[in-house]
Coordinates of C-alpha atoms in Angstrom, one line a residue:
M1 CA 0.0 0.0 0.0
N2 CA 1.5 3.3 -1.1
S3 CA 0.5 6.8 0.2
R4 CA -1.9 7.3 -2.6
E5 CA -3.8 4.1 -1.8
F6 CA -3.5 4.9 1.9
R7 CA -5.3 8.2 1.4
R8 CA -8.2 6.4 -0.4
R9 CA -8.4 3.5 2.0
G10 CA -8.0 5.7 5.0
K11 CA -11.1 7.7 4.0
E12 CA -13.0 4.5 3.4
M13 CA -12.0 3.3 6.9
V14 CA -13.1 6.5 8.5
D15 CA -16.5 6.1 6.8
F16 CA -16.6 2.4 7.9
V17 CA -15.9 3.5 11.5
A18 CA -18.4 6.3 11.4
D19 CA -21.1 4.1 9.9
Y20 CA -20.4 1.4 12.5
L21 CA -20.7 3.8 15.4
E22 CA -23.8 5.6 14.0
G23 CA -25.5 2.2 13.4
I24 CA -24.3 0.4 16.5
E25 CA -27.7 0.8 18.2
G26 CA -29.1 -1.5 15.6
R27 CA -26.6 -4.3 16.3
Q28 CA -27.3 -7.0 18.9
V29 CA -25.2 -5.9 21.9
Y30 CA -23.9 -9.4 22.8
P31 CA -22.8 -11.9 20.1
D32 CA -24.5 -15.2 19.2
V33 CA -21.3 -17.3 18.9
Q34 CA -19.7 -20.2 20.8
P35 CA -16.0 -20.5 21.8
G36 CA -13.9 -21.4 18.9
Y37 CA -16.3 -20.0 16.3
L38 CA -13.6 -17.9 14.5
R39 CA -11.0 -20.5 13.8
A40 CA -13.3 -22.3 11.3
L41 CA -13.9 -19.1 9.4
V42 CA -10.2 -18.2 8.7
P43 CA -7.5 -20.2 6.9
T44 CA -5.1 -22.3 8.9
S45 CA -2.1 -20.2 7.9
A46 CA -1.3 -16.7 6.5
P47 CA -1.7 -16.1 2.7
E48 CA 1.3 -16.5 0.5
E49 CA 0.1 -13.8 -1.8
P50 CA -1.5 -10.5 -0.7
D51 CA -5.2 -10.2 -0.1
T52 CA -7.1 -7.2 -1.3
F53 CA -8.3 -4.5 1.0
E54 CA -11.9 -5.1 -0.2
D55 CA -11.7 -8.7 0.9
I56 CA -10.3 -7.8 4.3
I57 CA -13.1 -5.3 4.9
N58 CA -15.7 -7.8 3.8
D59 CA -14.3 -10.3 6.2
V60 CA -14.5 -7.8 9.1
E61 CA -18.2 -7.8 8.7
K62 CA -18.5 -11.5 8.0
I63 CA -15.9 -12.9 10.5
I64 CA -15.2 -10.2 13.2
M65 CA -18.4 -8.4 13.8
P66 CA -20.5 -11.5 14.6
G67 CA -18.1 -12.1 17.5
V68 CA -17.9 -8.6 18.8
T69 CA -19.5 -7.5 22.1
H70 CA -20.5 -3.9 21.3
W71 CA -19.2 -2.0 24.3
H72 CA -20.3 1.3 22.8
S73 CA -23.8 0.3 22.2
P74 CA -26.3 2.4 24.2
Y75 CA -27.7 -0.9 25.4
F76 CA -24.4 -2.0 27.0
F77 CA -24.7 -1.5 30.7
A78 CA -22.1 -4.0 31.9
Y79 CA -18.8 -3.6 33.8
F80 CA -17.8 0.1 33.6
P81 CA -17.7 2.4 30.6
T82 CA -14.7 2.2 28.2
A83 CA -14.1 5.6 26.7
S84 CA -14.5 6.4 23.1
S85 CA -14.5 9.7 21.1
Y86 CA -13.7 10.8 17.6
P87 CA -10.9 13.2 18.7
A88 CA -9.2 10.3 20.6
M89 CA -9.5 8.0 17.5
L90 CA -7.9 10.7 15.3
A91 CA -5.1 11.1 17.8
D92 CA -4.6 7.4 17.8
M93 CA -4.1 7.5 14.0
L94 CA -1.5 10.2 14.4
C95 CA 0.2 8.2 17.2
G96 CA 0.4 5.2 14.8
A97 CA 1.8 7.4 12.0
I98 CA 4.5 8.9 14.2
G99 CA 5.3 5.5 15.6
C100 CA 7.9 6.5 18.1
I101 CA 8.8 4.3 21.0
G102 CA 9.1 7.0 23.7
F103 CA 11.1 5.2 26.4
S104 CA 13.3 8.3 26.9
W105 CA 13.3 12.0 26.2
A106 CA 15.9 11.5 23.5
A107 CA 13.8 8.7 21.9
S108 CA 11.2 11.4 21.1
P109 CA 11.2 14.7 23.1
A110 CA 7.7 15.7 22.2
C111 CA 6.3 12.3 23.4
T112 CA 7.9 12.7 26.8
E113 CA 7.2 16.4 27.3
L114 CA 3.6 16.4 26.1
E115 CA 2.9 13.6 28.6
T116 CA 4.4 15.5 31.5
V117 CA 2.3 18.6 30.6
M118 CA -0.9 16.6 29.9
M119 CA -0.6 15.0 33.3
D120 CA -0.2 18.4 34.9
W121 CA -3.3 19.6 33.0
L122 CA -5.3 16.7 34.2
G123 CA -4.0 17.0 37.7
K124 CA -5.1 20.7 37.8
M125 CA -8.6 19.7 36.4
L126 CA -8.9 17.4 39.4
K127 CA -7.5 20.0 41.8
L128 CA -4.8 17.6 43.0
P129 CA -2.4 19.0 45.6
E130 CA 0.6 20.8 44.0
A131 CA 2.9 18.1 45.3
F132 CA 1.6 15.7 42.7
L133 CA 2.4 18.0 39.8
A134 CA 5.7 18.1 37.9
G135 CA 5.5 21.8 37.1
E136 CA 8.9 23.2 36.2
A137 CA 10.7 22.1 39.3
G138 CA 8.3 19.8 41.3
E139 CA 9.3 16.6 43.0
G140 CA 6.1 14.8 42.0
G141 CA 4.6 14.2 38.6
G142 CA 2.4 12.0 36.5
V143 CA 2.8 9.1 34.1
I144 CA 0.4 7.3 31.7
Q145 CA 0.3 3.6 32.6
G146 CA -1.5 1.0 30.5
S147 CA -4.0 0.1 33.2
A148 CA -4.9 0.7 36.9
S149 CA -3.6 -2.8 37.5
E150 CA -0.2 -1.7 36.4
A151 CA -0.4 1.4 38.5
T152 CA -1.2 -0.5 41.6
L153 CA 1.6 -3.0 41.0
M154 CA 4.1 -0.1 40.3
A155 CA 3.1 1.6 43.6
L156 CA 3.4 -1.6 45.6
L157 CA 6.8 -2.4 44.2
A158 CA 8.1 1.1 44.8
A159 CA 6.7 1.0 48.4
R160 CA 8.4 -2.4 48.9
T161 CA 11.8 -1.1 47.7
K162 CA 11.4 2.1 49.8
V163 CA 10.6 0.2 53.1
T164 CA 13.3 -2.4 52.4
R165 CA 16.0 0.3 51.9
R166 CA 14.8 2.2 55.0
L167 CA 15.0 -0.9 57.2
Q168 CA 18.3 -2.0 55.9
A169 CA 19.7 1.5 56.5
A170 CA 18.6 1.2 60.1
S171 CA 19.8 -2.4 60.5
P172 CA 22.5 -3.2 57.9
G173 CA 22.4 -6.9 58.8
L174 CA 18.8 -7.4 57.7
T175 CA 18.5 -9.3 54.4
Q176 CA 15.9 -8.5 51.8
G177 CA 14.5 -12.0 52.3
A178 CA 14.1 -11.5 56.0
I179 CA 12.2 -8.3 55.4
M180 CA 10.0 -9.6 52.5
E181 CA 8.6 -12.5 54.6
K182 CA 7.3 -10.0 57.1
L183 CA 5.9 -7.3 54.8
V184 CA 2.1 -7.0 54.7
A185 CA -0.2 -4.8 52.6
Y186 CA -3.8 -3.9 53.1
S187 CA -6.9 -3.1 51.1
S188 CA -10.7 -3.1 51.6
D189 CA -12.6 -6.4 51.1
Q190 CA -14.3 -4.5 48.2
A191 CA -11.0 -3.8 46.4
H192 CA -10.5 -4.9 42.8
S193 CA -8.9 -8.3 42.2
S194 CA -6.0 -6.6 40.6
V195 CA -4.8 -5.5 44.1
E196 CA -4.6 -9.1 45.2
R197 CA -2.8 -9.9 42.0
A198 CA -0.3 -7.1 42.7
G199 CA 0.4 -8.7 46.1
L200 CA 1.0 -12.1 44.5
I201 CA 3.4 -10.6 41.9
G202 CA 5.2 -8.5 44.5
G203 CA 5.6 -11.6 46.8
V204 CA 4.0 -9.9 49.8
K205 CA 1.0 -10.8 52.1
L206 CA -2.2 -8.8 51.3
K207 CA -4.9 -8.6 53.9
A208 CA -8.5 -7.5 53.3
I209 CA -10.0 -5.0 55.8
P210 CA -13.7 -5.6 56.5
S211 CA -15.7 -2.8 55.0
D212 CA -18.6 -1.0 56.9
E213 CA -22.3 -0.9 56.1
K214 CA -21.6 1.4 53.1
F215 CA -18.9 -1.0 51.8
A216 CA -16.1 1.5 52.8
M217 CA -12.8 0.8 54.5
R218 CA -12.6 2.8 57.8
G219 CA -9.6 4.0 59.7
S220 CA -10.5 2.2 62.9
A221 CA -10.7 -1.2 61.1
L222 CA -7.4 -0.6 59.4
Q223 CA -5.7 0.4 62.7
E224 CA -7.0 -2.7 64.4
A225 CA -5.5 -4.9 61.7
L226 CA -2.2 -3.0 61.9
E227 CA -1.9 -3.5 65.7
R228 CA -2.6 -7.2 65.4
D229 CA 0.0 -7.7 62.7
K230 CA 2.7 -5.6 64.4
A231 CA 2.2 -7.6 67.5
E232 CA 2.9 -10.7 65.5
G233 CA 6.2 -9.2 64.2
L234 CA 4.9 -8.3 60.7
I235 CA 5.8 -5.1 58.9
P236 CA 2.8 -3.1 57.5
F237 CA 4.0 -1.1 54.5
F238 CA 1.3 -0.5 51.9
V239 CA -2.4 0.4 51.7
V240 CA -4.7 0.6 48.7
A241 CA -7.7 2.8 49.2
T242 CA -10.4 2.5 46.5
L243 CA -12.6 5.4 45.4
G244 CA -15.4 3.9 43.4
T245 CA -15.2 0.1 43.9
T246 CA -16.0 -2.2 41.0
S247 CA -18.8 -4.0 42.7
C248 CA -20.9 -1.1 43.9
C249 CA -18.9 2.2 43.5
S250 CA -18.3 2.6 47.2
F251 CA -15.7 5.0 48.6
D252 CA -13.1 4.1 51.2
N253 CA -12.8 6.8 53.9
L254 CA -9.7 8.7 52.9
L255 CA -9.9 11.2 55.7
E256 CA -9.7 8.4 58.2
V257 CA -7.4 5.9 56.4
G258 CA -4.9 8.6 55.2
P259 CA -3.8 9.8 58.7
V260 CA -3.4 6.2 59.8
C261 CA -1.1 5.5 56.9
N262 CA 0.9 8.7 57.5
K263 CA 1.3 8.0 61.2
E264 CA 2.4 4.4 60.6
N265 CA 4.8 5.5 57.8
M266 CA 3.0 3.3 55.2
W267 CA 2.6 4.1 51.5
L268 CA -1.0 5.0 50.6
H269 CA -2.0 4.3 47.0
I270 CA -5.5 5.5 45.8
D271 CA -7.2 3.5 43.1
A272 CA -10.0 5.6 41.5
A273 CA -10.0 3.8 38.2
Y274 CA -13.7 4.5 37.3
A275 CA -14.7 7.3 39.7
G276 CA -11.7 9.5 39.2
S277 CA -13.0 11.1 36.0
S278 CA -16.0 12.5 38.0
F279 CA -13.6 14.5 40.2
I280 CA -13.3 17.2 37.5
C281 CA -16.8 18.2 38.4
P282 CA -16.9 20.5 41.5
E283 CA -19.9 18.7 42.9
F284 CA -18.0 15.4 43.0
R285 CA -14.5 16.7 44.0
H286 CA -15.3 16.1 47.7
L287 CA -15.1 12.4 47.0
L288 CA -11.3 12.9 46.6
N289 CA -10.9 14.8 49.9
G290 CA -7.9 13.2 51.7
V291 CA -5.8 12.7 48.6
E292 CA -3.3 14.9 50.3
F293 CA -2.4 12.0 52.5
A294 CA -1.6 9.7 49.6
D295 CA 1.8 8.8 48.1
S296 CA 0.3 7.8 44.7
F297 CA -3.0 8.3 43.0
N298 CA -4.4 6.6 39.8
F299 CA -7.5 6.7 37.7
N300 CA -8.4 5.7 34.1
P301 CA -9.3 8.4 31.6
H302 CA -9.9 5.5 29.3
K303 CA -13.0 4.6 31.3
W304 CA -15.0 7.7 31.6
L305 CA -13.1 10.7 30.2
L306 CA -13.5 10.1 26.4
V307 CA -9.9 9.0 25.9
N308 CA -9.8 5.7 24.2
F309 CA -8.0 2.7 25.8
D310 CA -5.2 2.6 26.9
C311 CA -4.7 5.6 29.1
S312 CA -4.3 5.1 32.9
S313 CA -3.1 8.2 34.7
M314 CA -0.9 7.8 37.8
W315 CA 0.6 10.5 39.9
V316 CA 3.3 10.3 42.7
K317 CA 4.2 12.9 45.3
N318 CA 7.9 12.0 45.1
R319 CA 8.9 10.6 41.8
T320 CA 12.3 9.5 43.0
D321 CA 10.5 6.8 45.1
L322 CA 9.2 5.3 41.9
I323 CA 12.2 5.9 39.6
G324 CA 14.6 4.7 42.3
A325 CA 12.9 1.3 42.5
F326 CA 13.4 0.5 38.8
K327 CA 16.1 2.6 37.4
L328 CA 18.6 0.8 35.1
D329 CA 20.8 2.7 32.7
P330 CA 22.6 0.7 30.0
L331 CA 24.8 2.7 27.8
Y332 CA 22.5 2.2 24.7
L333 CA 19.7 4.0 26.5
K334 CA 21.7 6.9 28.0
H335 CA 21.6 10.4 26.5
S336 CA 23.2 13.8 27.3
H337 CA 20.1 15.4 28.9
Q338 CA 19.0 12.7 31.3
D339 CA 20.7 14.3 34.3
S340 CA 19.7 17.8 33.5
G341 CA 16.8 17.9 36.0
L342 CA 14.6 19.4 33.3
I343 CA 13.1 16.2 31.9
T344 CA 12.3 12.6 32.9
D345 CA 12.7 9.3 31.1
Y346 CA 9.4 7.5 31.5
R347 CA 11.0 4.0 31.0
H348 CA 11.9 4.3 34.8
W349 CA 8.2 4.8 35.7
Q350 CA 6.8 1.6 34.2
L351 CA 7.2 -2.1 33.7
P352 CA 7.7 -2.1 29.9
L353 CA 10.5 -0.3 28.2
G354 CA 8.7 0.9 25.1
R355 CA 5.6 3.2 25.2
R356 CA 3.3 4.7 22.7
F357 CA 2.6 8.4 22.2
R358 CA -0.6 8.2 24.3
S359 CA -0.7 11.7 25.5
L360 CA -1.8 12.8 22.0
K361 CA -5.2 11.4 22.8
M362 CA -5.4 13.5 26.0
W363 CA -4.3 16.6 24.1
F364 CA -6.9 16.2 21.4
V365 CA -9.7 15.3 23.7
F366 CA -9.0 18.1 26.3
R367 CA -8.8 20.7 23.6
M368 CA -11.8 19.6 21.5
Y369 CA -14.1 19.0 24.4
G370 CA -12.8 21.5 26.9
I371 CA -13.3 21.0 30.6
K372 CA -16.9 22.1 30.4
G373 CA -17.7 19.6 27.7
L374 CA -16.1 16.8 29.7
Q375 CA -18.0 17.8 32.8
A376 CA -21.3 17.8 30.9
Y377 CA -20.6 14.3 29.7
I378 CA -20.0 13.0 33.3
R379 CA -23.1 14.8 34.6
K380 CA -25.3 13.3 31.9
H381 CA -24.2 9.8 32.8
V382 CA -24.9 10.5 36.5
Q383 CA -28.3 11.9 35.8
L384 CA -29.2 8.8 33.7
A385 CA -28.1 6.5 36.6
H386 CA -30.4 8.5 39.0
E387 CA -33.2 8.2 36.4
F388 CA -32.8 4.4 36.5
E389 CA -32.7 4.5 40.3
R390 CA -36.0 6.4 40.4
L391 CA -37.6 3.8 38.1
L392 CA -36.5 1.1 40.6
H393 CA -37.9 3.0 43.5
Q394 CA -41.3 3.0 41.8
D395 CA -41.4 -0.8 41.7
P396 CA -41.7 -2.5 45.1
R397 CA -40.5 -5.8 43.7
F398 CA -37.0 -4.5 43.5
E399 CA -34.4 -3.2 46.1
I400 CA -31.4 -1.0 45.6
C401 CA -28.4 -2.5 47.3
A402 CA -25.9 0.4 47.5
E403 CA -25.9 4.1 47.4
V404 CA -26.1 5.6 43.9
T405 CA -23.3 8.2 43.8
L406 CA -22.2 8.2 40.1
G407 CA -23.1 6.2 37.1
L408 CA -23.7 2.7 38.7
V409 CA -26.9 1.3 40.1
C410 CA -26.8 -2.0 42.1
F411 CA -30.2 -3.7 42.4
R412 CA -32.0 -7.0 42.7
L413 CA -35.4 -8.5 43.0
K414 CA -36.4 -9.0 46.6
G415 CA -35.9 -12.7 47.1
S416 CA -33.3 -15.4 46.8
N417 CA -30.0 -15.4 45.0
K418 CA -31.3 -18.1 42.8
L419 CA -34.2 -15.8 41.7
N420 CA -31.8 -13.0 40.7
E421 CA -29.5 -15.4 39.0
A422 CA -32.4 -16.5 36.9
L423 CA -33.4 -12.9 36.1
L424 CA -29.9 -12.1 34.9
E425 CA -29.8 -15.2 32.8
R426 CA -33.1 -14.1 31.1
I427 CA -31.8 -10.6 30.6
N428 CA -28.5 -11.6 29.0
S429 CA -29.9 -14.5 27.0
T430 CA -32.3 -12.2 25.1
K431 CA -29.3 -10.1 24.2
K432 CA -31.3 -6.8 24.0
I433 CA -29.2 -5.3 26.8
H434 CA -26.1 -6.6 28.6
L435 CA -25.4 -6.6 32.4
V436 CA -23.0 -8.3 34.8
P437 CA -23.5 -9.2 38.5
C438 CA -21.6 -8.8 41.7
H439 CA -21.8 -10.2 45.3
L440 CA -22.6 -7.8 48.1
R441 CA -22.6 -9.3 51.6
G442 CA -23.6 -12.7 50.2
K443 CA -26.3 -11.3 48.0
F444 CA -26.3 -11.8 44.2
V445 CA -26.7 -8.3 42.8
L446 CA -27.2 -6.9 39.3
R447 CA -25.1 -4.0 38.2
F448 CA -26.6 -1.3 35.8
A449 CA -23.7 0.9 34.6
I450 CA -24.2 3.9 32.3
C451 CA -21.5 3.2 29.7
S452 CA -22.1 4.4 26.1
R453 CA -21.1 7.9 24.9
T454 CA -24.4 8.0 23.0
V455 CA -26.8 6.6 25.7
Q456 CA -29.9 8.6 26.3
S457 CA -32.9 8.6 28.6
A458 CA -34.9 6.6 26.0
H459 CA -32.3 3.8 26.1
V460 CA -32.4 3.6 29.9
R461 CA -36.2 3.5 29.9
L462 CA -36.3 0.8 27.3
A463 CA -33.8 -1.2 29.4
W464 CA -36.0 -0.7 32.4
D465 CA -39.1 -1.8 30.6
H466 CA -37.3 -4.9 29.4
I467 CA -36.0 -5.8 32.8
S468 CA -39.4 -5.2 34.4
Q469 CA -41.2 -7.4 31.9
L470 CA -38.6 -10.2 32.3
A471 CA -39.0 -9.9 36.0
S472 CA -42.8 -10.3 35.7
D473 CA -42.4 -13.3 33.4
L474 CA -40.0 -14.9 35.9
L475 CA -42.2 -14.2 38.9
D476 CA -45.2 -15.6 37.1
A477 CA -43.2 -18.7 36.2
E478 CA -42.2 -19.1 39.9
K479 CA -45.8 -19.2 40.9
E480 CA -46.7 -22.0 38.5

C-alpha cells in the first residue's frame, strides 16, 4: 500500500468506523457465537500472496463483527464504561503514524514532554495538591500507565523497595528475604482483584480489611489490623484505598485511612479507576478529599473521560521513590540530557521499556471538548443513573443494594439469590441489553452501569421496561 492508496483506504476506513458507530444501536449488543467460532472461518495459515483491502473489509463484517461485544452500544450496561470519542480516535491515528517508542526524552522529546504537561493539565482539572504535579521544578509528577492494575503494581513495588531500603539502612544486617517475609499490605474487602494480584506478583502478604455498612474501609478497622500484625512481628508497609469500587462504586474513607497511613509510615495508594473522572466536576470533587495523605493516585481516563484505551493516569508525590525502584541505565539508553533535571525518562516509571505516544489522545480530547464539555458528559451519565434509580424505587418488587453516587446502580429482585441469577440469565440470553453481576454481603446483585457515549434517557427507559417485563415473566413462572 502506497501513500496514494492509503489516502483512499483511510477515507474508506473513516467512513466504515463512522457508519459502525452511527449504526451500533441496531446491532445486537452481545454476540451469538460459541467458543472457537472464529478458527473455522479463517485459513489455517497466513496467505502466500497479498489479499485485497476489499476482501479484508468484507471479512471484518463476515468474521469479526459476529463475535464482537459492542461496548459502545447504548444498550451496553455491563462492567464500567470504556471511553470512546472521535478526537481520541484521530489522535490514535497520528500516534500510529509517528510510531515513536518513547522510552526516553531522547527517543522522542515531544512524546515525553507532552505527557508531562498533559498529566499536569489533568491534575489541575482534578485540583490535585501541588505536590503531585511536575511543574517546572516539582518533586512529583504523572505518568500514563497501561491500566490501573499496572499502576497498583508499580506503587506496591516502589513501596516495597522504599521500606526495604529504610529498614536495611537502620539495620544493615537485615537481608531482603528476612524483610520480605514480614511485609504486609492492606486493602478493603471490596477492592478490585488486581490489588490481590499485585500482592501475588510482589511476593507480599495482602490482607483484606472488612468494610462498613456502606462498603467502605474505615480508619479504625485498618488500625486494628495493623496493631494485630505488628504484635505478630509483621511489617505493615502499603495500603490501597479505593474510590469507586468495582462491585458497587463505594468509597473508602480517605480522611480516616490517610492519617493512619501517615502515622504508621505506610505508602498510601489510591485506586479511583472509574470514579476519578468525575472529580473534574466541582460537585464530586469532595469524594477525593484526603488525597493529600496519599503517596500515589491513579484513575483511568480510558474509562469515563472520552480518551480511548489505553490511558491510565498515575501521579506520585515523590517521583524518586518510583524511579529509584526500577532505574537501570545501560549505555545504549543513555543520553546527554538525562541528568539535567529538566526532563524525565518514562522508562523508569513503568514495567515495559517501550511506550506509545498516548498523551496525544489526551491533548486532542481536552482541547476539542474543553473542561466544560467533559463535565457535561460526566453529569449526563450520573443523571441517567439516577433516572434508573427512580424507576426502581417505583417498583416495590426491587431493592437498591448500594448508594447511587455516580453512574452505577446495584439492584436486585427482593428474594433469593437463585431468583436473581435466573433474572440475569433471562436478561442476557435475550441479548437486548447486557449486564454483569456482583456479590454484596452474600447477595447476588445486578449492576446497571451507564456506559455508552451515546446513551440517552430513552435507552435507559427501554432497558428498564425490558428488565421489568422479564421480572414479571420470571415471577409468574415461579408461581406455577
